[in-house]
Structures are given as C-alpha cells and as structure tokens.
Amino acid sequence: MNTHPLTRRRLMALMPAALAPLALAACATSQGGAPGPGVAPQVARVEAYLRHVNLAEEPFTQVWPDGAHGGGVLTYRPGALDMQYTAPHAMELRASGHHAVFTDSQSGSETRIGLAHNPLGLLLDDPVRLSGPVTVTDLHQGGGFLQLSLTRTDNPSQGLVTLRFRDSGTSLTLYEVHIVDERRQVTLITLTPV
C-alpha cells in the first residue's frame, strides 16, 4: 500500500479521476464495440438497480491513477453519492445533481466541482437513465457477472464509466467501478463487503 501523503496539489491533479466516481481498462473485452440489440433486458436490469439501490456506508477501496491507495465508506442512492475516506487521511466527497464538493480535513481545503462534463455525473441523475444523454458502449455477462460501460452520448471523450456486478440471475450486486476521465487516467473503486 502506498503510504506517501497526498498533497493538496497532487490531490487536485487526481480529482477528476477520483470523482469519475465511477474504465477503458475495465472495458477491454474480447468482443469490444457497441452492444447489440439483444442486450436491452440487461441494460434495463442495471437501470432498475441504479434507480432503486440504497448503498449505506459500504466499505470501499480506491486506487488512483498514480497507484496510490485509499478507502473508507461509500453511501449511494439515486442522485447522491457520499464518500467518506479514512485513508490515506480523512477526506469527504459529496456529490448530487450537477455538483460535487470535496473536503480535505488534513489541509482544510474545500473544492467545488461541476459534474456536467464529469463521468461521475452519469450516475447522479434521478432517476438514472441509460439512454438518451447516456450511451451504453459495451455490455458483457457470464460466469456470474455483468459488466456495463457508459459514456455521454454528446461527448464520449469526457470519460467512460464501467460498472461490474455480481449477477445471481435474479439480482445484481455492484462490486467495482472503473472510471476513465477525459485525460485517460483510470481510477478503480472496489466495494469490499464486510
């Protein structure tokens, strides 16, 4: 585990990736390309999951683009995300609608970030819609998992979010989020069940 402290400048450089919570590496699949017409039921399942899920204080770990590690607890419900970091030190990300606020208790800084052009914004509509302004670029399933990649329809270069779910056949459980920001920096967030 990387234990060097995050400076405010270094943290700000990583901020877009850290926010977007939320993949090119995750999307590297054997088939590639846009999903075909047969995936509509699976997209509908993911959309329903994101519209009704209520993750409360789920433990998570995060790997930033430079390999630094952190973690804490995450709370997500349609339209809102709260990430309380305990490592590498106390920090908080609160996001809802079109804005996010990042607070670093170590430096005392507070940063406000617009989400209209940030991949994290893909997951914060209420209700979440995986059509229209959001495009599903890739979908794979099998072996008890389902993976879905999302981007903005009008500007896919703004980032890509890949969600990985455990799939029991009757229910989905989110366990990993890969985010690629507009600079192609990859952030990985893994939910770690207790």
PDB file of C-alpha atoms in Angstrom, residues 11-146:
ATOM      1  CA  LEU A  11      -4.909  15.566  -4.870  1.00  0.00           C
ATOM      2  CA  MET A  12      -6.281  18.287  -7.148  1.00  0.00           C
ATOM      3  CA  ALA A  13      -4.431  16.755 -10.098  1.00  0.00           C
ATOM      4  CA  LEU A  14      -6.133  13.444  -9.312  1.00  0.00           C
ATOM      5  CA  MET A  15      -9.539  14.936  -8.552  1.00  0.00           C
ATOM      6  CA  PRO A  16     -11.242  14.401 -11.930  1.00  0.00           C
ATOM      7  CA  ALA A  17     -10.273  10.743 -11.822  1.00  0.00           C
ATOM      8  CA  ALA A  18     -11.271  10.390  -8.185  1.00  0.00           C
ATOM      9  CA  LEU A  19     -14.658  11.858  -8.945  1.00  0.00           C
ATOM     10  CA  ALA A  20     -15.340   9.914 -12.032  1.00  0.00           C
ATOM     11  CA  PRO A  21     -16.520   8.228  -9.144  1.00  0.00           C
ATOM     12  CA  LEU A  22     -17.127   5.826 -11.141  1.00  0.00           C
ATOM     13  CA  ALA A  23     -12.834   2.340 -17.356  1.00  0.00           C
ATOM     14  CA  LEU A  24     -11.116   1.810 -20.554  1.00  0.00           C
ATOM     15  CA  ALA A  25      -9.067  -0.813 -18.773  1.00  0.00           C
ATOM     16  CA  ALA A  26     -12.249  -2.350 -17.431  1.00  0.00           C
ATOM     17  CA  CYS A  27     -13.805  -2.267 -20.872  1.00  0.00           C
ATOM     18  CA  ALA A  28     -11.022  -4.133 -22.566  1.00  0.00           C
ATOM     19  CA  THR A  29     -13.071  -7.147 -23.521  1.00  0.00           C
ATOM     20  CA  SER A  30     -12.820  -9.868 -26.067  1.00  0.00           C
ATOM     21  CA  GLN A  31     -15.738  -8.669 -28.162  1.00  0.00           C
ATOM     22  CA  GLY A  32     -15.480  -4.873 -27.932  1.00  0.00           C
ATOM     23  CA  GLY A  33     -17.689  -2.448 -29.808  1.00  0.00           C
ATOM     24  CA  ALA A  34     -21.174  -1.203 -29.087  1.00  0.00           C
ATOM     25  CA  PRO A  35     -23.650  -3.661 -27.597  1.00  0.00           C
ATOM     26  CA  GLY A  36     -26.105  -5.300 -29.941  1.00  0.00           C
ATOM     27  CA  PRO A  37     -29.899  -5.218 -29.777  1.00  0.00           C
ATOM     28  CA  GLY A  38     -30.117  -8.342 -27.563  1.00  0.00           C
ATOM     29  CA  VAL A  39     -28.722  -6.535 -24.518  1.00  0.00           C
ATOM     30  CA  ALA A  40     -31.768  -4.329 -23.834  1.00  0.00           C
ATOM     31  CA  PRO A  41     -33.053  -6.563 -20.992  1.00  0.00           C
ATOM     32  CA  GLN A  42     -29.661  -6.443 -19.240  1.00  0.00           C
ATOM     33  CA  VAL A  43     -29.423  -2.662 -19.635  1.00  0.00           C
ATOM     34  CA  ALA A  44     -32.930  -2.421 -18.151  1.00  0.00           C
ATOM     35  CA  ARG A  45     -31.808  -4.539 -15.162  1.00  0.00           C
ATOM     36  CA  VAL A  46     -28.851  -2.226 -14.488  1.00  0.00           C
ATOM     37  CA  GLU A  47     -31.032   0.855 -14.902  1.00  0.00           C
ATOM     38  CA  ALA A  48     -33.561  -0.577 -12.412  1.00  0.00           C
ATOM     39  CA  TYR A  49     -30.743  -1.376  -9.975  1.00  0.00           C
ATOM     40  CA  LEU A  50     -29.377   2.190 -10.158  1.00  0.00           C
ATOM     41  CA  ARG A  51     -32.861   3.649  -9.719  1.00  0.00           C
ATOM     42  CA  HIS A  52     -33.636   1.662  -6.570  1.00  0.00           C
ATOM     43  CA  VAL A  53     -30.322   0.869  -4.872  1.00  0.00           C
ATOM     44  CA  ASN A  54     -29.508   2.296  -1.478  1.00  0.00           C
ATOM     45  CA  LEU A  55     -25.915   1.548  -0.522  1.00  0.00           C
ATOM     46  CA  ALA A  56     -25.324   2.754   3.027  1.00  0.00           C
ATOM     47  CA  GLU A  57     -21.806   3.008   4.436  1.00  0.00           C
ATOM     48  CA  GLU A  58     -20.404   0.317   2.166  1.00  0.00           C
ATOM     49  CA  PRO A  59     -16.664  -0.179   2.715  1.00  0.00           C
ATOM     50  CA  PHE A  60     -14.610   0.635  -0.385  1.00  0.00           C
ATOM     51  CA  THR A  61     -11.037   0.819  -1.565  1.00  0.00           C
ATOM     52  CA  GLN A  62      -9.799   3.130  -4.276  1.00  0.00           C
ATOM     53  CA  VAL A  63      -6.745   3.116  -6.497  1.00  0.00           C
ATOM     54  CA  TRP A  64      -5.879   6.471  -8.080  1.00  0.00           C
ATOM     55  CA  PRO A  65      -4.199   6.769 -11.493  1.00  0.00           C
ATOM     56  CA  ASP A  66      -0.734   7.058  -9.915  1.00  0.00           C
ATOM     57  CA  GLY A  67      -1.202   3.821  -7.961  1.00  0.00           C
ATOM     58  CA  ALA A  68      -1.906   5.471  -4.586  1.00  0.00           C
ATOM     59  CA  HIS A  69      -4.463   3.627  -2.438  1.00  0.00           C
ATOM     60  CA  GLY A  70      -7.199   4.890  -0.164  1.00  0.00           C
ATOM     61  CA  GLY A  71     -10.567   3.906   1.139  1.00  0.00           C
ATOM     62  CA  GLY A  72     -13.376   4.396   3.569  1.00  0.00           C
ATOM     63  CA  VAL A  73     -17.143   4.052   3.345  1.00  0.00           C
ATOM     64  CA  LEU A  74     -19.456   4.949   0.489  1.00  0.00           C
ATOM     65  CA  THR A  75     -23.153   5.816   0.509  1.00  0.00           C
ATOM     66  CA  TYR A  76     -25.035   5.912  -2.794  1.00  0.00           C
ATOM     67  CA  ARG A  77     -28.673   6.355  -3.613  1.00  0.00           C
ATOM     68  CA  PRO A  78     -30.259   7.698  -6.802  1.00  0.00           C
ATOM     69  CA  GLY A  79     -28.996  11.231  -7.295  1.00  0.00           C
ATOM     70  CA  ALA A  80     -26.490  11.326  -4.434  1.00  0.00           C
ATOM     71  CA  LEU A  81     -23.049   9.954  -3.542  1.00  0.00           C
ATOM     72  CA  ASP A  82     -21.093  10.402  -0.319  1.00  0.00           C
ATOM     73  CA  MET A  83     -17.573   9.001   0.024  1.00  0.00           C
ATOM     74  CA  GLN A  84     -16.010   9.252   3.489  1.00  0.00           C
ATOM     75  CA  TYR A  85     -12.285   8.497   3.205  1.00  0.00           C
ATOM     76  CA  THR A  86     -10.336   7.240   6.197  1.00  0.00           C
ATOM     77  CA  ALA A  87      -7.176   6.532   4.176  1.00  0.00           C
ATOM     78  CA  PRO A  88      -4.778   7.944   3.241  1.00  0.00           C
ATOM     79  CA  HIS A  89      -6.358  10.519   5.604  1.00  0.00           C
ATOM     80  CA  ALA A  90      -9.786  11.957   6.384  1.00  0.00           C
ATOM     81  CA  MET A  91     -11.446  13.361   3.259  1.00  0.00           C
ATOM     82  CA  GLU A  92     -15.013  13.560   2.015  1.00  0.00           C
ATOM     83  CA  LEU A  93     -16.671  13.721  -1.376  1.00  0.00           C
ATOM     84  CA  ARG A  94     -20.351  14.717  -1.507  1.00  0.00           C
ATOM     85  CA  ALA A  95     -21.990  14.733  -4.922  1.00  0.00           C
ATOM     86  CA  SER A  96     -25.554  15.272  -6.020  1.00  0.00           C
ATOM     87  CA  GLY A  97     -27.224  16.571  -9.124  1.00  0.00           C
ATOM     88  CA  HIS A  98     -24.741  18.645 -11.085  1.00  0.00           C
ATOM     89  CA  HIS A  99     -22.183  19.461  -8.375  1.00  0.00           C
ATOM     90  CA  ALA A 100     -19.712  17.806  -6.033  1.00  0.00           C
ATOM     91  CA  VAL A 101     -17.837  19.147  -3.020  1.00  0.00           C
ATOM     92  CA  PHE A 102     -14.530  17.620  -1.970  1.00  0.00           C
ATOM     93  CA  THR A 103     -13.306  18.410   1.545  1.00  0.00           C
ATOM     94  CA  ASP A 104      -9.819  17.550   2.768  1.00  0.00           C
ATOM     95  CA  SER A 105      -9.708  17.717   6.552  1.00  0.00           C
ATOM     96  CA  GLN A 106      -5.905  17.497   6.597  1.00  0.00           C
ATOM     97  CA  SER A 107      -5.388  20.669   4.560  1.00  0.00           C
ATOM     98  CA  GLY A 108      -8.725  22.284   5.409  1.00  0.00           C
ATOM     99  CA  SER A 109      -9.453  22.825   1.710  1.00  0.00           C
ATOM    100  CA  GLU A 110     -12.839  22.575   0.029  1.00  0.00           C
ATOM    101  CA  THR A 111     -13.179  22.159  -3.724  1.00  0.00           C
ATOM    102  CA  ARG A 112     -16.413  22.518  -5.691  1.00  0.00           C
ATOM    103  CA  ILE A 113     -16.657  20.637  -8.963  1.00  0.00           C
ATOM    104  CA  GLY A 114     -19.281  20.722 -11.711  1.00  0.00           C
ATOM    105  CA  LEU A 115     -20.437  17.295 -12.886  1.00  0.00           C
ATOM    106  CA  ALA A 116     -21.977  18.222 -16.236  1.00  0.00           C
ATOM    107  CA  HIS A 117     -18.779  17.157 -18.022  1.00  0.00           C
ATOM    108  CA  ASN A 118     -17.505  14.669 -15.468  1.00  0.00           C
ATOM    109  CA  PRO A 119     -18.081  10.903 -15.765  1.00  0.00           C
ATOM    110  CA  LEU A 120     -19.451  10.807 -12.210  1.00  0.00           C
ATOM    111  CA  GLY A 121     -22.437  12.815 -13.428  1.00  0.00           C
ATOM    112  CA  LEU A 122     -23.545   9.766 -15.451  1.00  0.00           C
ATOM    113  CA  LEU A 123     -24.595   8.063 -12.212  1.00  0.00           C
ATOM    114  CA  LEU A 124     -26.189  11.012 -10.427  1.00  0.00           C
ATOM    115  CA  ASP A 125     -29.345  11.692 -12.383  1.00  0.00           C
ATOM    116  CA  ASP A 126     -32.511  10.909 -10.504  1.00  0.00           C
ATOM    117  CA  PRO A 127     -33.873   8.781 -11.992  1.00  0.00           C
ATOM    118  CA  VAL A 128     -30.854   7.259 -13.730  1.00  0.00           C
ATOM    119  CA  ARG A 129     -31.485   6.704 -17.459  1.00  0.00           C
ATOM    120  CA  LEU A 130     -29.142   4.599 -19.574  1.00  0.00           C
ATOM    121  CA  SER A 131     -30.356   6.070 -22.855  1.00  0.00           C
ATOM    122  CA  GLY A 132     -30.669   9.493 -24.452  1.00  0.00           C
ATOM    123  CA  PRO A 133     -27.848  11.561 -22.907  1.00  0.00           C
ATOM    124  CA  VAL A 134     -26.126   8.345 -21.737  1.00  0.00           C
ATOM    125  CA  THR A 135     -24.859   5.704 -24.159  1.00  0.00           C
ATOM    126  CA  VAL A 136     -24.111   2.110 -23.206  1.00  0.00           C
ATOM    127  CA  THR A 137     -20.916   1.383 -25.133  1.00  0.00           C
ATOM    128  CA  ASP A 138     -20.299  -2.189 -24.042  1.00  0.00           C
ATOM    129  CA  LEU A 139     -22.028  -4.967 -22.140  1.00  0.00           C
ATOM    130  CA  HIS A 140     -20.688  -8.400 -21.193  1.00  0.00           C
ATOM    131  CA  GLN A 141     -22.106 -11.074 -18.963  1.00  0.00           C
ATOM    132  CA  GLY A 142     -21.400 -14.623 -17.963  1.00  0.00           C
ATOM    133  CA  GLY A 143     -19.936 -16.651 -15.160  1.00  0.00           C
ATOM    134  CA  GLY A 144     -21.981 -14.835 -12.521  1.00  0.00           C
ATOM    135  CA  PHE A 145     -21.064 -11.303 -13.525  1.00  0.00           C
ATOM    136  CA  LEU A 146     -22.409  -8.453 -15.637  1.00  0.00           C
TER     137      LEU A 146
END
